[in-house]
Amino acid sequence: MSEPLKRRILLPLLLISSVSMAGDLTAEQATQQADNGSAITMFVIFVVLTLGITLWSGRRTRSAADYYAAGGGITGFQNGLAIAGDYMSAASFLGISGLVYLSGFDGLIYSIGFLVGWPLILFMIAERLRNLGRFTFADVASFRLGQRQIRTLSAVGSLCVVALYLVAQMVGSGKLIQLLFGLPYHYAVVLVGFLMVLYVTIGGMLATTWVQIIKAILLLSGASFMALMVLIHVGFDMGDLFLKATQVHDKGIDIMAPGGLVSDPVSAISLGVALIFGTAGLPHILMRFFTVADAREARTSVFYATGLIGYFYILTFIIGFGAIVLVSTSSQFLDEAGALIGGNNMAAIHLSKAVGGDLLLGFISAVAFATILAVVSGLALAGASAVSHDLYANVFRPGASDEEEVRVSKITTVILGMVAIALGVLFEQQNIAFMVGLAFAIAASANFPVLLLSMYWQRLTTRGAMIGGWLGLMTAVSLVILGPIVWVQILGNERAIFPYQYPALFSVIVAFIGIWYFSVTDKSEAGAAEREKFDQQFVRSHTGLGAAQASDH
């Protein structure tokens, strides 16, 4: 496979996942970064600070509501910061700026796709989600439908997304830390897994939220400073920045035109569907709306999150073009072949040194590590809650006490941590990009349609949700396996059976059609009773009467 084609296939998926840095890392590259003592110092400060927050949170976590949802005591602004922190992963920072460095304007296609999902959440999901649920989105999806069936489907969908996303994070963290700090890959994976388990088991959602808030502030501050330095370099003239970039980039003026990363309309639409609907179906994002006191605060959360994320993506655009101008023209950041040391995803890291020296490099490197710790903590908590709250407390052992539920959640977190570490080590040399595409496809195909229609469509029944949801999930899995990432790259076949990298367009259509058809043809008494309950659900979704309240502390 040619190098340009490989980049077109891998870079987008690596971006979405917080997955590994582009290209193999050499010991020499890792050693170069490890010599930066400021990075190590700031990394240690962050870990000590967050562990202190975890211990503080542990003393305030006394019930299931505290553990899963921080007692509903997070403000809208704080939750907006935490959501932004959840979404501004290391790869959103390094990956998008790396894509802009590689392809120019076209790198924005992913940030735009990510951002468009937030108005959908703001206007259609956030308020009703908070009014109808307690801890997980399965609380909402199963509100008037069969508890066992819908919670099982939702839990499986959540666990699939979390597991796939988590493995990608672990591999990415190992490679990133190996490059930034010179720590051996296996040690890096174990360290991330250990800290993740510690944050979640001791501090629960409160600790995870504050880790995200701190990380978001640090990342926005660092990225803002880098963008400011780039603008100072060009006299705050964006036109001059673009002109200089076209003069030094291999593609010249072509970097200002779209079409380099996604060349056909079907792939473009399918990618957009995955990014938009996948965002609205990510369990660790949806779980955050239960950490606020009411629906108003939930809407406020999305308002701030959308603004912060939009601002962040503007920064990555400036950083990417700044790297073209300042990094690609400096031999200290290039290898003997003229390629960027560590791959294109290191563009932002190298730019930090170019504009701020070793001190800023150390800060940005430590923040990149902080983003990984924060995201994996949120993922682990979402996965643990799917097992303890949805499966254990509502399917296998209805009526379980809060203490039992939290205990099962902590045990699940430890197991998830061990599995994530083992798979992170196992997949070190493997192309795990397909896991990321599959995670977003499952979120868009299995989680989002069931959640949306359960809130808005009166004729939905358990039968329709179950069959349509499972069809969407299985279609997404099948098409990823038959697509170019797995069928050609991993399995070594000459040509993919399914020609597109992104299956979401097809799997989402299958899910919606399946849910619609098997609901409207459901003539059972149970189906009729579920339709009758819609009015009660509708009133509560708008008024919040009967919604879960914040805990007293």
JSON list of C-alpha atoms in Angstrom, two decimals, residues 155 276 364 367 514:
[
{"chain": "A", "resi": 155, "resn": "ALA", "atom": "CA", "xyz": [-25.10, -2.02, 28.14]},
{"chain": "A", "resi": 276, "resn": "ILE", "atom": "CA", "xyz": [-22.32, 13.66, 14.39]},
{"chain": "A", "resi": 364, "resn": "ILE", "atom": "CA", "xyz": [2.41, 20.75, 26.37]},
{"chain": "A", "resi": 367, "resn": "VAL", "atom": "CA", "xyz": [-0.84, 18.25, 29.16]},
{"chain": "A", "resi": 514, "resn": "GLY", "atom": "CA", "xyz": [-35.33, -1.84, 11.64]}
]
